[in-house]
Short mmCIF file of C-alpha atoms in Angstrom, two decimals:
data_model
loop_
_atom_site.label_atom_id
_atom_site.label_comp_id
_atom_site.label_asym_id
_atom_site.label_seq_id
_atom_site.Cartn_x
_atom_site.Cartn_y
_atom_site.Cartn_z
CA MET A 66 22.47 -7.52 -27.52
CA VAL A 67 19.17 -6.07 -29.34
CA ASP A 68 18.43 -6.62 -32.51
CA LEU A 69 18.11 -2.83 -33.84
CA PRO A 70 15.18 -2.08 -34.81
CA LYS A 71 14.16 -1.00 -38.23
CA ALA A 72 13.13 3.34 -38.08
CA ARG A 73 9.95 4.71 -39.57
CA ASP A 74 10.03 6.93 -41.66
CA ASP A 75 6.37 7.24 -42.71
CA LEU A 76 4.28 9.57 -40.64
CA PRO A 77 5.15 13.98 -40.41
CA PRO A 78 7.99 15.86 -38.07
CA SER A 79 5.49 17.14 -35.76
CA GLU A 80 3.59 14.66 -35.88
CA VAL A 81 6.88 12.36 -34.45
CA LEU A 82 7.72 15.03 -31.89
CA GLU A 83 4.56 14.67 -30.76
CA ALA A 84 4.75 11.45 -30.25
CA LEU A 85 8.59 11.39 -28.46
CA ARG A 86 7.17 14.41 -26.38
CA LEU A 87 4.67 13.14 -25.09
CA ASN A 88 3.97 9.30 -25.21
CA THR A 89 4.40 6.09 -23.92
CA LEU A 90 8.64 4.12 -23.47
CA THR A 91 9.41 1.55 -24.05
CA VAL A 92 13.40 0.70 -23.04
CA LEU A 93 14.56 -2.07 -25.52
CA GLY A 94 18.38 -2.29 -24.71
CA GLN A 95 21.24 0.37 -24.24
CA PHE A 96 23.69 1.66 -26.28
CA VAL A 97 27.43 0.26 -25.07
CA TRP A 98 30.01 3.18 -26.56
CA GLY A 99 29.63 6.28 -25.93
CA SER A 100 30.75 8.36 -22.56
CA ASN A 101 27.11 8.99 -21.77
CA TYR A 102 24.03 6.65 -21.07
CA THR A 103 21.95 6.21 -24.01
CA PHE A 104 18.88 4.24 -24.39
CA LEU A 105 17.23 2.01 -27.50
CA VAL A 106 13.47 3.24 -26.62
CA ASN A 107 10.34 2.64 -28.77
CA VAL A 108 7.49 5.28 -28.51
CA GLU A 109 3.98 4.26 -28.96
CA HIS A 110 2.22 5.21 -31.62
CA PRO A 111 -1.01 4.16 -33.14
CA THR A 112 0.25 3.14 -36.36
CA GLY A 113 3.15 0.90 -34.30
CA PRO A 114 6.05 2.07 -32.04
CA ILE A 115 8.74 4.23 -33.23
CA PRO A 116 12.40 3.18 -32.88
CA ALA A 117 13.59 6.78 -30.93
CA VAL A 118 17.00 6.77 -29.27
CA TYR A 119 16.55 7.82 -25.21
CA LYS A 120 19.36 9.81 -23.31
CA PRO A 121 18.31 10.77 -19.92
CA ALA A 122 19.82 13.16 -18.34
CA ARG A 123 20.39 11.43 -15.06
CA GLY A 124 22.99 9.75 -17.01
CA GLU A 125 24.84 12.23 -18.25
CA ARG A 126 28.37 12.25 -17.39
CA PRO A 127 29.94 15.62 -15.28
CA LEU A 128 32.83 17.52 -17.80
CA TRP A 129 34.71 20.74 -16.85
CA ASP A 130 33.76 23.08 -19.46
CA PHE A 131 30.07 22.47 -19.71
CA PRO A 132 26.92 23.79 -17.20
CA ASP A 133 26.30 19.86 -15.79
CA GLY A 134 22.37 18.16 -16.84
CA THR A 135 22.95 20.20 -20.36
CA LEU A 136 23.23 18.45 -22.37
CA ALA A 137 19.91 16.92 -23.32
CA ALA A 138 19.00 20.65 -23.91
CA ARG A 139 22.13 20.93 -26.66
CA GLU A 140 20.41 18.20 -28.27
CA VAL A 141 17.44 19.19 -28.61
CA ALA A 142 18.77 23.53 -30.28
CA ALA A 143 20.30 21.61 -32.53
CA PHE A 144 17.56 20.16 -33.90
CA LEU A 145 16.00 23.58 -33.84
CA SER A 146 19.00 25.07 -36.08
CA ALA A 147 18.95 22.58 -37.96
CA ARG A 148 15.31 23.45 -38.79
CA ALA A 149 15.52 26.41 -38.82
CA LEU A 150 17.93 26.32 -41.49
CA GLY A 151 16.42 24.30 -43.34
CA TRP A 152 18.55 21.47 -43.36
CA ASP A 153 17.09 18.14 -42.53
CA LEU A 154 20.74 16.66 -41.39
CA VAL A 155 19.52 16.30 -36.92
CA PRO A 156 16.59 13.54 -36.75
CA PRO A 157 13.40 15.12 -34.88
CA THR A 158 14.77 15.16 -31.49
CA ALA A 159 12.93 16.57 -28.28
CA LEU A 160 12.44 17.00 -24.16
CA ARG A 161 11.05 14.37 -22.26
CA PRO A 162 9.76 16.03 -18.97
CA GLU A 163 9.37 12.43 -18.13
CA GLY A 164 10.95 8.99 -19.47
CA PRO A 165 11.85 5.49 -16.69
CA LEU A 166 14.83 7.02 -15.64
CA GLY A 167 13.67 11.05 -16.00
CA PRO A 168 14.02 13.78 -18.13
CA GLY A 169 15.81 13.87 -21.03
CA SER A 170 16.39 14.51 -24.61
CA ILE A 171 14.38 11.77 -26.97
CA GLN A 172 15.80 11.41 -31.06
CA GLN A 173 14.13 9.96 -33.74
CA PHE A 174 16.04 6.71 -34.18
CA VAL A 175 16.71 6.68 -38.03
CA ASP A 176 18.46 4.36 -41.27
CA ALA A 177 22.68 4.03 -41.29
CA ASP A 178 24.86 2.08 -41.36
CA PRO A 179 27.33 2.15 -38.70
CA GLU A 180 30.43 0.67 -40.48
CA HIS A 181 29.66 3.08 -42.00
CA HIS A 182 30.81 7.32 -41.93
CA TYR A 183 33.10 10.98 -42.73
CA PHE A 184 36.90 8.10 -43.51
CA THR A 185 34.44 5.63 -45.09
CA PHE A 186 32.41 8.48 -48.16
CA THR A 187 33.41 8.27 -50.79
CA PRO A 188 34.72 11.63 -52.74
CA GLU A 189 31.19 12.31 -53.93
CA ASP A 190 30.06 11.51 -50.95
CA LYS A 191 32.61 14.20 -49.62
CA GLN A 192 31.58 17.29 -51.54
CA ARG A 193 27.38 17.06 -49.98
CA LEU A 194 28.64 17.96 -46.34
CA ARG A 195 29.27 21.67 -46.87
CA PRO A 196 26.06 22.29 -44.62
CA VAL A 197 28.14 19.66 -42.57
CA ALA A 198 30.67 22.12 -42.38
CA VAL A 199 28.69 24.87 -42.09
CA PHE A 200 26.69 23.73 -39.62
CA ASP A 201 28.85 23.00 -37.15
CA TRP A 202 30.98 25.91 -36.85
CA VAL A 203 27.55 27.42 -35.90
CA ILE A 204 26.14 25.72 -33.72
CA ASN A 205 30.05 26.16 -31.73
CA ASN A 206 30.37 21.35 -32.29
CA ALA A 207 32.62 20.02 -29.86
CA ASP A 208 32.51 16.75 -30.83
CA ARG A 209 32.03 16.42 -34.67
CA LYS A 210 33.45 12.34 -34.66
CA SER A 211 33.86 10.91 -38.13
CA GLY A 212 30.81 8.22 -36.35
CA HIS A 213 28.31 11.14 -35.64
CA ILE A 214 28.03 11.63 -39.97
CA LEU A 215 26.10 9.33 -41.13
CA LEU A 216 24.59 8.15 -44.54
CA ALA A 217 20.90 6.37 -44.78
CA PRO A 218 19.78 4.01 -47.48
CA ASP A 219 18.93 6.56 -49.18
CA ARG A 220 22.14 8.92 -48.90
CA HIS A 221 20.33 10.80 -46.34
CA ILE A 222 22.39 12.38 -44.14
CA TRP A 223 21.80 12.46 -40.71
CA LEU A 224 23.59 13.82 -38.27
CA ILE A 225 24.01 13.21 -34.45
CA ASP A 226 25.36 13.39 -30.77
CA HIS A 227 25.20 16.94 -30.07
CA GLY A 228 25.07 17.17 -26.21
CA VAL A 229 28.93 19.50 -26.63
CA CYS A 230 27.23 22.26 -28.57
CA PHE A 231 26.02 25.91 -28.50
CA HIS A 232 29.49 27.06 -25.94
CA SER A 233 29.79 30.34 -26.10
CA GLU A 234 33.29 29.50 -26.43
CA ASP A 235 34.69 28.94 -29.02
CA LYS A 236 35.29 24.70 -28.82
CA LEU A 237 34.94 24.12 -32.52
CA ARG A 238 36.40 19.82 -33.02
CA THR A 239 35.01 18.43 -36.04
CA VAL A 240 36.22 16.04 -38.39
CA VAL A 241 35.53 17.76 -41.68
CA TRP A 242 38.19 20.51 -42.63
CA ASP A 243 37.38 19.84 -46.38
CA PHE A 244 36.46 23.58 -47.76
CA VAL A 245 38.57 25.74 -45.05
CA GLY A 246 39.45 28.47 -47.92
CA GLU A 247 36.39 27.70 -50.00
CA PRO A 248 33.59 30.69 -50.99
CA ILE A 249 30.94 29.36 -49.14
CA PRO A 250 27.55 29.22 -51.57
CA ARG A 251 25.35 31.12 -52.08
CA PRO A 252 22.51 29.11 -50.69
CA LEU A 253 24.39 28.76 -47.27
CA LEU A 254 24.58 31.84 -47.48
CA ASP A 255 21.08 33.10 -47.80
CA ARG A 256 19.94 30.32 -45.60
CA LEU A 257 22.70 32.02 -43.01
CA ALA A 258 20.62 35.11 -43.68
CA THR A 259 17.28 33.63 -42.29
CA PHE A 260 18.25 31.55 -39.51
CA GLU A 261 20.19 35.44 -38.24
CA ALA A 262 16.68 36.73 -38.57
CA GLU A 263 15.15 33.88 -36.93
CA LEU A 264 17.69 34.31 -33.65
CA GLN A 265 16.28 37.80 -32.26
CA PRO A 266 13.43 39.03 -30.52
CA PRO A 267 10.65 38.22 -30.79
CA ALA A 268 11.12 35.59 -33.54
CA GLY A 269 10.03 31.84 -32.42
CA LEU A 270 13.33 30.23 -33.09
CA ALA A 271 15.32 32.91 -30.46
CA GLU A 272 11.89 32.13 -27.90
CA SER A 273 12.74 28.42 -28.27
CA LEU A 274 16.33 28.38 -27.73
CA SER A 275 16.08 30.75 -24.76
CA SER A 276 14.79 28.19 -22.64
CA LEU A 277 17.15 25.54 -23.75
CA LEU A 278 20.13 27.28 -23.68
CA SER A 279 22.12 30.99 -21.77
CA ALA A 280 21.40 33.95 -22.45
CA GLY A 281 25.30 34.38 -23.50
CA GLU A 282 25.12 30.77 -24.87
CA GLN A 283 22.85 33.39 -26.89
CA ALA A 284 24.29 35.56 -27.87
CA ALA A 285 27.21 33.98 -29.07
CA LEU A 286 25.75 31.95 -31.14
CA LEU A 287 24.45 34.57 -33.23
CA HIS A 288 28.07 35.91 -33.22
CA ARG A 289 29.07 33.49 -35.13
CA VAL A 290 26.53 33.28 -37.54
CA ARG A 291 27.10 37.00 -38.20
CA ARG A 292 30.74 36.41 -38.30
CA LEU A 293 30.65 33.29 -40.69
CA ILE A 294 28.14 35.64 -42.82
CA GLN A 295 30.65 38.47 -43.19
CA GLN A 296 33.44 36.05 -43.53
CA GLY A 297 32.07 34.54 -46.47
CA ARG A 298 34.14 31.32 -46.66
CA PHE A 299 34.97 28.01 -44.15
CA PRO A 300 36.73 29.27 -41.44
CA PRO A 301 40.58 27.66 -40.49
CA PRO A 302 40.70 25.26 -37.63
CA GLY A 303 40.98 27.21 -34.58
CA PRO A 304 44.58 26.68 -32.47
CA GLU A 305 43.92 24.64 -30.31
CA ARG A 306 42.56 21.35 -30.95
CA PRO A 307 40.83 21.07 -33.64
CA TYR A 308 39.95 17.35 -34.29
CA PRO A 309 37.16 15.08 -31.49
CA TRP A 310 39.20 12.89 -29.78
CA PRO A 311 39.04 9.70 -30.35
CA LEU A 312 38.29 11.06 -34.29
CA VAL A 313 35.60 7.93 -34.49
#
């Protein structure tokens, strides 16, 4: 059992991302929950190590509906999408070309109590989850468990575990159905409109996602964004298993 380190919040995200991609990793231990191999690591930095979560592609469990070896890329695509939407929801995440167990994704570790998640949130905390609901619908998150929504000591909301997102078929499974039928607030719709433009070539986001997602998945992403803007309301659950399992 390894004690969890204190997260670094004193570095700009661009500097963190560069370190995640390039700097030496030291494995501290393995997280025992989850179906894929996930490791706590330190990333070297001149000011001191940056704690991070490393998910090697070779440790991904094969899935019948997602291509093998693509989960790491989807983690990065989720970070890039959240950043393009202007929502600081996903910790800095990068593709790692090499590591102790080979290529994979690496994400900055954030401080949060794993026992404090969606099912333990106050009603006031849950009212802050509208951007989360929009984000998950847009990225077609097939596994938004309660424990994937974390609250930091400063009350910042963090979202983790995005390996099974961006499928071209509708697969949204989430615990956050609090806002079904409500109008999407105008500031969120404005963000979606900006995001829609960024998804179309020659925008930089479109180019970045082309190396992470298939052409069909990119087209489906753009279609979901346009559909949500047109509807202007939080969609209802689909007819097939709209909740993840397990729920936490």
